[in-house]
């Protein structure tokens, strides 16, 4: 009876659309980064140099800059007070690498200044991780097994918390990029044309978060549609 509520129904179009958006955004950021990773910044600094310079200029002396393996795995870990820079950024002197390094320092500045969206996102992390993983399975299993509508609603609410996390991430990432570009210019690290190229890299990276949020919203819409179909059939 509930075969249509499984994986092979028309609403999978929404999931496919989300996947296409994410793949397109990923390809765009990789292409953009590769393009500008071939252009060395005139300042001659590496990504690690820039991160340390920005932290020092802002009086942040308790945050370390470390190298982590991987490609574009850069991130700021507030719990350990570490800016982690990837293979493609840490020792690179490219415009792209300096932009990414400055972006991660933008997150440090957010943390230091108590940027509210970052605080909200941090608070949502545990429940958002659980909700994103468990919510969708609760909904689908409740539909397939014919469980109470209450279980379906619980699953949708849990998954919605994951969507909320994705939405809150957007202002956090855009703000970190804005801070990065301002600091790169104010501290004389990149010239005007170089800053424009760094902006292109950070904008492409931000689009991956936009795509992820759109994909989550489409998945949530699918769960709601499946739930409504089930209610009409019972």
mmCIF file of N, CA and C in Angstrom, residues 80-211:
data_model
loop_
_atom_site.group_PDB
_atom_site.id
_atom_site.type_symbol
_atom_site.label_atom_id
_atom_site.label_comp_id
_atom_site.label_asym_id
_atom_site.label_seq_id
_atom_site.Cartn_x
_atom_site.Cartn_y
_atom_site.Cartn_z
ATOM 1 N N UNK A 80 38.948 24.090 20.084
ATOM 2 C CA UNK A 80 40.391 23.911 20.282
ATOM 3 C C UNK A 80 41.176 25.180 19.969
ATOM 4 N N UNK A 81 40.463 26.210 19.521
ATOM 5 C CA UNK A 81 41.077 27.488 19.158
ATOM 6 C C UNK A 81 42.203 27.291 18.145
ATOM 7 N N UNK A 82 41.822 26.670 17.033
ATOM 8 C CA UNK A 82 42.775 26.362 15.972
ATOM 9 C C UNK A 82 42.175 26.694 14.610
ATOM 10 N N UNK A 83 42.949 27.389 13.782
ATOM 11 C CA UNK A 83 42.596 27.588 12.383
ATOM 12 C C UNK A 83 43.324 26.507 11.599
ATOM 13 N N UNK A 84 42.575 25.593 11.020
ATOM 14 C CA UNK A 84 43.157 24.490 10.259
ATOM 15 C C UNK A 84 43.149 24.826 8.770
ATOM 16 N N UNK A 85 44.329 24.805 8.164
ATOM 17 C CA UNK A 85 44.455 25.113 6.743
ATOM 18 C C UNK A 85 44.908 23.875 5.980
ATOM 19 N N UNK A 86 44.289 23.644 4.853
ATOM 20 C CA UNK A 86 44.524 22.428 4.069
ATOM 21 C C UNK A 86 45.807 22.492 3.243
ATOM 22 N N UNK A 87 46.099 21.372 2.590
ATOM 23 C CA UNK A 87 47.295 21.270 1.742
ATOM 24 C C UNK A 87 47.327 22.382 0.696
ATOM 25 N N UNK A 88 46.153 22.702 0.134
ATOM 26 C CA UNK A 88 46.084 23.672 -0.959
ATOM 27 C C UNK A 88 46.186 25.116 -0.485
ATOM 28 N N UNK A 89 46.164 25.330 0.840
ATOM 29 C CA UNK A 89 46.133 26.693 1.371
ATOM 30 C C UNK A 89 47.334 27.019 2.259
ATOM 31 N N UNK A 90 47.694 26.111 3.130
ATOM 32 C CA UNK A 90 48.686 26.388 4.173
ATOM 33 C C UNK A 90 49.997 26.975 3.630
ATOM 34 N N UNK A 91 50.594 26.315 2.641
ATOM 35 C CA UNK A 91 51.896 26.762 2.129
ATOM 36 C C UNK A 91 51.802 27.486 0.796
ATOM 37 N N UNK A 92 50.600 27.653 0.293
ATOM 38 C CA UNK A 92 50.414 28.288 -1.013
ATOM 39 C C UNK A 92 50.477 29.807 -0.908
ATOM 40 N N UNK A 93 51.016 30.434 -1.952
ATOM 41 C CA UNK A 93 51.097 31.895 -2.028
ATOM 42 C C UNK A 93 50.113 32.461 -3.043
ATOM 43 N N UNK A 94 49.144 31.660 -3.406
ATOM 44 C CA UNK A 94 48.189 32.099 -4.426
ATOM 45 C C UNK A 94 47.129 33.021 -3.844
ATOM 46 N N UNK A 95 46.515 33.789 -4.732
ATOM 47 C CA UNK A 95 45.418 34.670 -4.340
ATOM 48 C C UNK A 95 44.279 33.859 -3.730
ATOM 49 N N UNK A 96 44.005 32.702 -4.306
ATOM 50 C CA UNK A 96 42.928 31.848 -3.808
ATOM 51 C C UNK A 96 43.204 31.383 -2.384
ATOM 52 N N UNK A 97 44.425 30.946 -2.139
ATOM 53 C CA UNK A 97 44.789 30.443 -0.813
ATOM 54 C C UNK A 97 44.698 31.532 0.246
ATOM 55 N N UNK A 98 45.147 32.733 -0.087
ATOM 56 C CA UNK A 98 45.106 33.820 0.881
ATOM 57 C C UNK A 98 43.670 34.206 1.204
ATOM 58 N N UNK A 99 42.795 34.134 0.204
ATOM 59 C CA UNK A 99 41.386 34.427 0.439
ATOM 60 C C UNK A 99 40.754 33.428 1.390
ATOM 61 N N UNK A 100 41.055 32.151 1.196
ATOM 62 C CA UNK A 100 40.501 31.101 2.060
ATOM 63 C C UNK A 100 41.040 31.226 3.476
ATOM 64 N N UNK A 101 42.343 31.481 3.604
ATOM 65 C CA UNK A 101 42.946 31.634 4.927
ATOM 66 C C UNK A 101 42.309 32.802 5.675
ATOM 67 N N UNK A 102 42.091 33.914 4.973
ATOM 68 C CA UNK A 102 41.470 35.085 5.592
ATOM 69 C C UNK A 102 40.022 34.789 5.983
ATOM 70 N N UNK A 103 39.331 33.993 5.171
ATOM 71 C CA UNK A 103 37.952 33.608 5.472
ATOM 72 C C UNK A 103 37.871 32.875 6.807
ATOM 73 N N UNK A 104 38.783 31.934 7.022
ATOM 74 C CA UNK A 104 38.780 31.192 8.284
ATOM 75 C C UNK A 104 39.067 32.121 9.455
ATOM 76 N N UNK A 105 39.905 33.105 9.235
ATOM 77 C CA UNK A 105 40.160 34.102 10.285
ATOM 78 C C UNK A 105 38.931 34.973 10.509
ATOM 79 N N UNK A 106 38.114 35.118 9.468
ATOM 80 C CA UNK A 106 36.852 35.826 9.621
ATOM 81 C C UNK A 106 35.968 35.124 10.650
ATOM 82 N N UNK A 107 36.004 33.798 10.646
ATOM 83 C CA UNK A 107 35.252 33.030 11.645
ATOM 84 C C UNK A 107 35.822 33.258 13.042
ATOM 85 N N UNK A 108 37.137 33.382 13.125
ATOM 86 C CA UNK A 108 37.759 33.667 14.419
ATOM 87 C C UNK A 108 37.251 34.998 14.955
ATOM 88 N N UNK A 109 37.199 36.002 14.086
ATOM 89 C CA UNK A 109 36.721 37.317 14.496
ATOM 90 C C UNK A 109 35.253 37.252 14.937
ATOM 91 N N UNK A 110 34.463 36.453 14.244
ATOM 92 C CA UNK A 110 33.066 36.273 14.643
ATOM 93 C C UNK A 110 32.994 35.708 16.057
ATOM 94 N N UNK A 111 33.819 34.708 16.308
ATOM 95 C CA UNK A 111 33.838 34.062 17.619
ATOM 96 C C UNK A 111 34.293 35.038 18.698
ATOM 97 N N UNK A 112 35.315 35.807 18.390
ATOM 98 C CA UNK A 112 35.859 36.758 19.359
ATOM 99 C C UNK A 112 34.861 37.863 19.685
ATOM 100 N N UNK A 113 34.061 38.246 18.714
ATOM 101 C CA UNK A 113 33.137 39.374 18.891
ATOM 102 C C UNK A 113 31.719 38.931 19.239
ATOM 103 N N UNK A 114 31.530 37.623 19.423
ATOM 104 C CA UNK A 114 30.219 37.124 19.811
ATOM 105 C C UNK A 114 29.156 37.300 18.743
ATOM 106 N N UNK A 115 29.526 37.046 17.494
ATOM 107 C CA UNK A 115 28.597 37.172 16.373
ATOM 108 C C UNK A 115 27.424 36.210 16.586
ATOM 109 N N UNK A 116 26.211 36.760 16.709
ATOM 110 C CA UNK A 116 25.039 35.983 17.111
ATOM 111 C C UNK A 116 24.721 34.800 16.190
ATOM 112 N N UNK A 117 24.689 34.973 14.849
ATOM 113 C CA UNK A 117 24.404 33.815 13.999
ATOM 114 C C UNK A 117 25.386 32.654 14.208
ATOM 115 N N UNK A 118 26.652 32.964 14.487
ATOM 116 C CA UNK A 118 27.625 31.905 14.760
ATOM 117 C C UNK A 118 27.284 31.195 16.062
ATOM 118 N N UNK A 119 26.871 31.934 17.073
ATOM 119 C CA UNK A 119 26.491 31.331 18.346
ATOM 120 C C UNK A 119 25.275 30.425 18.180
ATOM 121 N N UNK A 120 24.319 30.881 17.371
ATOM 122 C CA UNK A 120 23.116 30.075 17.115
ATOM 123 C C UNK A 120 23.493 28.799 16.379
ATOM 124 N N UNK A 121 24.353 28.928 15.357
ATOM 125 C CA UNK A 121 24.762 27.749 14.597
ATOM 126 C C UNK A 121 25.494 26.754 15.487
ATOM 127 N N UNK A 122 26.380 27.239 16.337
ATOM 128 C CA UNK A 122 27.122 26.361 17.238
ATOM 129 C C UNK A 122 26.178 25.618 18.183
ATOM 130 N N UNK A 123 25.173 26.325 18.679
ATOM 131 C CA UNK A 123 24.209 25.701 19.587
ATOM 132 C C UNK A 123 23.368 24.643 18.875
ATOM 133 N N UNK A 124 23.158 24.822 17.565
ATOM 134 C CA UNK A 124 22.319 23.890 16.804
ATOM 135 C C UNK A 124 23.055 22.628 16.365
ATOM 136 N N UNK A 125 24.381 22.647 16.398
ATOM 137 C CA UNK A 125 25.167 21.544 15.832
ATOM 138 C C UNK A 125 24.742 20.164 16.341
ATOM 139 N N UNK A 126 24.690 19.909 17.651
ATOM 140 C CA UNK A 126 24.365 18.543 18.112
ATOM 141 C C UNK A 126 22.991 18.069 17.653
ATOM 142 N N UNK A 127 21.962 18.893 17.861
ATOM 143 C CA UNK A 127 20.608 18.476 17.525
ATOM 144 C C UNK A 127 20.385 18.469 16.018
ATOM 145 N N UNK A 128 21.088 19.359 15.292
ATOM 146 C CA UNK A 128 20.948 19.392 13.833
ATOM 147 C C UNK A 128 21.543 18.132 13.211
ATOM 148 N N UNK A 129 22.679 17.682 13.725
ATOM 149 C CA UNK A 129 23.288 16.452 13.223
ATOM 150 C C UNK A 129 22.361 15.263 13.440
ATOM 151 N N UNK A 130 21.782 15.192 14.621
ATOM 152 C CA UNK A 130 20.856 14.095 14.919
ATOM 153 C C UNK A 130 19.601 14.205 14.063
ATOM 154 N N UNK A 131 19.044 15.416 13.990
ATOM 155 C CA UNK A 131 17.810 15.608 13.244
ATOM 156 C C UNK A 131 17.943 15.299 11.766
ATOM 157 N N UNK A 132 19.060 15.725 11.156
ATOM 158 C CA UNK A 132 19.269 15.492 9.733
ATOM 159 C C UNK A 132 19.349 14.000 9.423
ATOM 160 N N UNK A 133 20.007 13.251 10.300
ATOM 161 C CA UNK A 133 20.198 11.822 10.056
ATOM 162 C C UNK A 133 18.989 10.993 10.445
ATOM 163 N N UNK A 134 18.421 11.291 11.617
ATOM 164 C CA UNK A 134 17.321 10.471 12.124
ATOM 165 C C UNK A 134 15.970 10.885 11.561
ATOM 166 N N UNK A 135 15.778 12.189 11.346
ATOM 167 C CA UNK A 135 14.473 12.679 10.932
ATOM 168 C C UNK A 135 13.936 12.036 9.672
ATOM 169 N N UNK A 136 14.781 11.968 8.643
ATOM 170 C CA UNK A 136 14.320 11.428 7.357
ATOM 171 C C UNK A 136 13.951 9.949 7.462
ATOM 172 N N UNK A 137 14.718 9.194 8.272
ATOM 173 C CA UNK A 137 14.433 7.770 8.418
ATOM 174 C C UNK A 137 13.166 7.540 9.234
ATOM 175 N N UNK A 138 12.933 8.386 10.225
ATOM 176 C CA UNK A 138 11.708 8.263 11.014
ATOM 177 C C UNK A 138 10.491 8.474 10.124
ATOM 178 N N UNK A 139 10.567 9.481 9.254
ATOM 179 C CA UNK A 139 9.445 9.764 8.348
ATOM 180 C C UNK A 139 9.218 8.602 7.391
ATOM 181 N N UNK A 140 10.256 8.161 6.727
ATOM 182 C CA UNK A 140 10.103 7.120 5.704
ATOM 183 C C UNK A 140 9.668 5.782 6.314
ATOM 184 N N UNK A 141 10.246 5.431 7.455
ATOM 185 C CA UNK A 141 9.853 4.171 8.100
ATOM 186 C C UNK A 141 8.418 4.240 8.598
ATOM 187 N N UNK A 142 8.019 5.396 9.105
ATOM 188 C CA UNK A 142 6.641 5.519 9.584
ATOM 189 C C UNK A 142 5.652 5.411 8.430
ATOM 190 N N UNK A 143 6.039 5.908 7.255
ATOM 191 C CA UNK A 143 5.171 5.815 6.084
ATOM 192 C C UNK A 143 5.108 4.385 5.551
ATOM 193 N N UNK A 144 6.264 3.764 5.457
ATOM 194 C CA UNK A 144 6.311 2.396 4.919
ATOM 195 C C UNK A 144 5.609 1.405 5.841
ATOM 196 N N UNK A 145 5.822 1.567 7.145
ATOM 197 C CA UNK A 145 5.260 0.624 8.119
ATOM 198 C C UNK A 145 3.854 1.004 8.560
ATOM 199 N N UNK A 146 3.378 2.159 8.088
ATOM 200 C CA UNK A 146 2.032 2.580 8.451
ATOM 201 C C UNK A 146 1.884 2.979 9.900
ATOM 202 N N UNK A 147 2.924 3.568 10.468
ATOM 203 C CA UNK A 147 2.880 3.984 11.863
ATOM 204 C C UNK A 147 2.023 5.237 12.022
ATOM 205 N N UNK A 148 1.828 5.654 13.236
ATOM 206 C CA UNK A 148 1.010 6.821 13.535
ATOM 207 C C UNK A 148 1.558 8.072 12.857
ATOM 208 N N UNK A 149 0.652 8.979 12.502
ATOM 209 C CA UNK A 149 1.060 10.252 11.914
ATOM 210 C C UNK A 149 1.960 11.053 12.855
ATOM 211 N N UNK A 150 1.858 10.752 14.137
ATOM 212 C CA UNK A 150 2.687 11.446 15.126
ATOM 213 C C UNK A 150 4.164 11.202 14.861
ATOM 214 N N UNK A 151 4.512 9.957 14.502
ATOM 215 C CA UNK A 151 5.904 9.626 14.202
ATOM 216 C C UNK A 151 6.386 10.407 12.977
ATOM 217 N N UNK A 152 5.506 10.516 11.987
ATOM 218 C CA UNK A 152 5.859 11.276 10.789
ATOM 219 C C UNK A 152 6.134 12.733 11.132
ATOM 220 N N UNK A 153 5.280 13.290 11.951
ATOM 221 C CA UNK A 153 5.449 14.689 12.357
ATOM 222 C C UNK A 153 6.744 14.889 13.130
ATOM 223 N N UNK A 154 7.044 13.963 14.030
ATOM 224 C CA UNK A 154 8.280 14.044 14.809
ATOM 225 C C UNK A 154 9.491 14.027 13.877
ATOM 226 N N UNK A 155 9.456 13.135 12.892
ATOM 227 C CA UNK A 155 10.559 13.048 11.938
ATOM 228 C C UNK A 155 10.730 14.334 11.147
ATOM 229 N N UNK A 156 9.623 14.931 10.718
ATOM 230 C CA UNK A 156 9.686 16.177 9.949
ATOM 231 C C UNK A 156 10.248 17.316 10.802
ATOM 232 N N UNK A 157 9.824 17.374 12.059
ATOM 233 C CA UNK A 157 10.320 18.418 12.955
ATOM 234 C C UNK A 157 11.823 18.257 13.174
ATOM 235 N N UNK A 158 12.266 17.021 13.387
ATOM 236 C CA UNK A 158 13.697 16.773 13.588
ATOM 237 C C UNK A 158 14.502 17.172 12.348
ATOM 238 N N UNK A 159 14.006 16.789 11.181
ATOM 239 C CA UNK A 159 14.716 17.135 9.951
ATOM 240 C C UNK A 159 14.717 18.647 9.734
ATOM 241 N N UNK A 160 13.660 19.313 10.165
ATOM 242 C CA UNK A 160 13.573 20.771 10.027
ATOM 243 C C UNK A 160 14.679 21.477 10.796
ATOM 244 N N UNK A 161 15.116 20.880 11.897
ATOM 245 C CA UNK A 161 16.210 21.470 12.670
ATOM 246 C C UNK A 161 17.504 21.452 11.867
ATOM 247 N N UNK A 162 17.683 20.393 11.069
ATOM 248 C CA UNK A 162 18.846 20.341 10.188
ATOM 249 C C UNK A 162 18.768 21.407 9.107
ATOM 250 N N UNK A 163 17.569 21.642 8.598
ATOM 251 C CA UNK A 163 17.364 22.683 7.587
ATOM 252 C C UNK A 163 17.638 24.056 8.197
ATOM 253 N N UNK A 164 17.166 24.257 9.422
ATOM 254 C CA UNK A 164 17.411 25.527 10.118
ATOM 255 C C UNK A 164 18.911 25.775 10.266
ATOM 256 N N UNK A 165 19.652 24.719 10.579
ATOM 257 C CA UNK A 165 21.107 24.837 10.696
ATOM 258 C C UNK A 165 21.719 25.302 9.384
ATOM 259 N N UNK A 166 21.260 24.735 8.279
ATOM 260 C CA UNK A 166 21.768 25.120 6.961
ATOM 261 C C UNK A 166 21.463 26.587 6.666
ATOM 262 N N UNK A 167 20.296 27.043 7.055
ATOM 263 C CA UNK A 167 19.913 28.428 6.797
ATOM 264 C C UNK A 167 20.720 29.405 7.650
ATOM 265 N N UNK A 168 20.943 29.044 8.914
ATOM 266 C CA UNK A 168 21.728 29.905 9.797
ATOM 267 C C UNK A 168 23.181 29.967 9.335
ATOM 268 N N UNK A 169 23.645 28.902 8.690
ATOM 269 C CA UNK A 169 25.026 28.861 8.194
ATOM 270 C C UNK A 169 25.280 29.929 7.133
ATOM 271 N N UNK A 170 24.257 30.281 6.362
ATOM 272 C CA UNK A 170 24.444 31.222 5.257
ATOM 273 C C UNK A 170 24.970 32.583 5.704
ATOM 274 N N UNK A 171 24.315 33.277 6.645
ATOM 275 C CA UNK A 171 24.869 34.567 7.069
ATOM 276 C C UNK A 171 26.240 34.430 7.720
ATOM 277 N N UNK A 172 26.491 33.304 8.384
ATOM 278 C CA UNK A 172 27.795 33.083 9.012
ATOM 279 C C UNK A 172 28.893 33.044 7.955
ATOM 280 N N UNK A 173 28.664 32.308 6.877
ATOM 281 C CA UNK A 173 29.673 32.173 5.829
ATOM 282 C C UNK A 173 29.843 33.459 5.021
ATOM 283 N N UNK A 174 28.739 34.107 4.676
ATOM 284 C CA UNK A 174 28.836 35.356 3.910
ATOM 285 C C UNK A 174 29.524 36.446 4.720
ATOM 286 N N UNK A 175 29.220 36.502 6.012
ATOM 287 C CA UNK A 175 29.844 37.505 6.863
ATOM 288 C C UNK A 175 31.336 37.254 7.026
ATOM 289 N N UNK A 176 31.722 35.983 7.148
ATOM 290 C CA UNK A 176 33.145 35.655 7.283
ATOM 291 C C UNK A 176 33.907 36.059 6.024
ATOM 292 N N UNK A 177 33.300 35.865 4.863
ATOM 293 C CA UNK A 177 33.942 36.262 3.608
ATOM 294 C C UNK A 177 34.068 37.780 3.511
ATOM 295 N N UNK A 178 33.025 38.489 3.938
ATOM 296 C CA UNK A 178 33.072 39.956 3.924
ATOM 297 C C UNK A 178 34.201 40.451 4.824
ATOM 298 N N UNK A 179 34.293 39.895 6.021
ATOM 299 C CA UNK A 179 35.353 40.277 6.941
ATOM 300 C C UNK A 179 36.726 39.996 6.325
ATOM 301 N N UNK A 180 36.841 38.838 5.663
ATOM 302 C CA UNK A 180 38.119 38.442 5.058
ATOM 303 C C UNK A 180 38.578 39.463 4.018
ATOM 304 N N UNK A 181 37.664 39.835 3.128
ATOM 305 C CA UNK A 181 38.021 40.763 2.052
ATOM 306 C C UNK A 181 38.389 42.140 2.589
ATOM 307 N N UNK A 182 37.692 42.584 3.616
ATOM 308 C CA UNK A 182 38.005 43.879 4.231
ATOM 309 C C UNK A 182 39.395 43.846 4.848
ATOM 310 N N UNK A 183 39.712 42.769 5.585
ATOM 311 C CA UNK A 183 41.016 42.657 6.238
ATOM 312 C C UNK A 183 42.149 42.528 5.223
ATOM 313 N N UNK A 184 41.922 41.779 4.162
ATOM 314 C CA UNK A 184 42.955 41.627 3.135
ATOM 315 C C UNK A 184 43.313 42.960 2.503
ATOM 316 N N UNK A 185 42.299 43.810 2.341
ATOM 317 C CA UNK A 185 42.532 45.125 1.747
ATOM 318 C C UNK A 185 43.118 46.101 2.765
ATOM 319 N N UNK A 186 42.540 46.149 3.946
ATOM 320 C CA UNK A 186 42.987 47.099 4.960
ATOM 321 C C UNK A 186 44.429 46.857 5.396
ATOM 322 N N UNK A 187 44.820 45.594 5.453
ATOM 323 C CA UNK A 187 46.164 45.270 5.909
ATOM 324 C C UNK A 187 47.183 45.245 4.770
ATOM 325 N N UNK A 188 46.739 45.615 3.586
ATOM 326 C CA UNK A 188 47.641 45.696 2.444
ATOM 327 C C UNK A 188 48.167 44.355 1.971
ATOM 328 N N UNK A 189 47.421 43.303 2.227
ATOM 329 C CA UNK A 189 47.867 41.958 1.838
ATOM 330 C C UNK A 189 47.630 41.724 0.349
ATOM 331 N N UNK A 190 46.463 42.141 -0.133
ATOM 332 C CA UNK A 190 46.132 41.995 -1.547
ATOM 333 C C UNK A 190 45.798 43.353 -2.148
ATOM 334 N N UNK A 191 46.190 43.531 -3.395
ATOM 335 C CA UNK A 191 45.831 44.737 -4.125
ATOM 336 C C UNK A 191 44.386 44.659 -4.568
ATOM 337 N N UNK A 192 43.881 45.725 -5.170
ATOM 338 C CA UNK A 192 42.475 45.788 -5.554
ATOM 339 C C UNK A 192 42.094 44.677 -6.522
ATOM 340 N N UNK A 193 42.901 44.451 -7.536
ATOM 341 C CA UNK A 193 42.595 43.409 -8.522
ATOM 342 C C UNK A 193 42.711 42.022 -7.898
ATOM 343 N N UNK A 194 43.709 41.838 -7.034
ATOM 344 C CA UNK A 194 43.873 40.552 -6.349
ATOM 345 C C UNK A 194 42.692 40.301 -5.416
ATOM 346 N N UNK A 195 42.215 41.358 -4.758
ATOM 347 C CA UNK A 195 41.075 41.220 -3.853
ATOM 348 C C UNK A 195 39.818 40.803 -4.625
ATOM 349 N N UNK A 196 39.702 41.320 -5.835
ATOM 350 C CA UNK A 196 38.560 40.946 -6.677
ATOM 351 C C UNK A 196 38.596 39.456 -7.008
ATOM 352 N N UNK A 197 39.797 38.943 -7.247
ATOM 353 C CA UNK A 197 39.937 37.522 -7.555
ATOM 354 C C UNK A 197 39.671 36.662 -6.322
ATOM 355 N N UNK A 198 40.136 37.132 -5.171
ATOM 356 C CA UNK A 198 39.867 36.406 -3.920
ATOM 357 C C UNK A 198 38.365 36.392 -3.648
ATOM 358 N N UNK A 199 37.694 37.499 -3.970
ATOM 359 C CA UNK A 199 36.241 37.579 -3.786
ATOM 360 C C UNK A 199 35.531 36.541 -4.643
ATOM 361 N N UNK A 200 36.010 36.324 -5.865
ATOM 362 C CA UNK A 200 35.401 35.333 -6.752
ATOM 363 C C UNK A 200 35.502 33.938 -6.146
ATOM 364 N N UNK A 201 36.643 33.652 -5.516
ATOM 365 C CA UNK A 201 36.848 32.344 -4.889
ATOM 366 C C UNK A 201 35.895 32.167 -3.711
ATOM 367 N N UNK A 202 35.810 33.183 -2.859
ATOM 368 C CA UNK A 202 34.965 33.094 -1.672
ATOM 369 C C UNK A 202 33.484 33.061 -2.036
ATOM 370 N N UNK A 203 33.118 33.765 -3.094
ATOM 371 C CA UNK A 203 31.726 33.742 -3.543
ATOM 372 C C UNK A 203 31.360 32.345 -4.051
ATOM 373 N N UNK A 204 32.275 31.724 -4.782
ATOM 374 C CA UNK A 204 32.027 30.375 -5.283
ATOM 375 C C UNK A 204 31.892 29.394 -4.123
ATOM 376 N N UNK A 205 32.734 29.570 -3.101
ATOM 377 C CA UNK A 205 32.665 28.701 -1.926
ATOM 378 C C UNK A 205 31.339 28.890 -1.198
ATOM 379 N N UNK A 206 30.879 30.137 -1.111
ATOM 380 C CA UNK A 206 29.611 30.426 -0.431
ATOM 381 C C UNK A 206 28.438 29.765 -1.137
ATOM 382 N N UNK A 207 28.538 29.642 -2.459
ATOM 383 C CA UNK A 207 27.453 29.035 -3.219
ATOM 384 C C UNK A 207 27.256 27.561 -2.866
ATOM 385 N N UNK A 208 28.304 26.912 -2.365
ATOM 386 C CA UNK A 208 28.141 25.511 -1.942
ATOM 387 C C UNK A 208 27.211 25.430 -0.742
ATOM 388 N N UNK A 209 27.264 26.443 0.131
ATOM 389 C CA UNK A 209 26.372 26.476 1.289
ATOM 390 C C UNK A 209 24.946 26.813 0.868
ATOM 391 N N UNK A 210 24.816 27.681 -0.121
ATOM 392 C CA UNK A 210 23.494 28.008 -0.653
ATOM 393 C C UNK A 210 22.867 26.764 -1.278
ATOM 394 N N UNK A 211 23.669 26.024 -2.034
ATOM 395 C CA UNK A 211 23.171 24.805 -2.672
ATOM 396 C C UNK A 211 22.778 23.767 -1.633
#
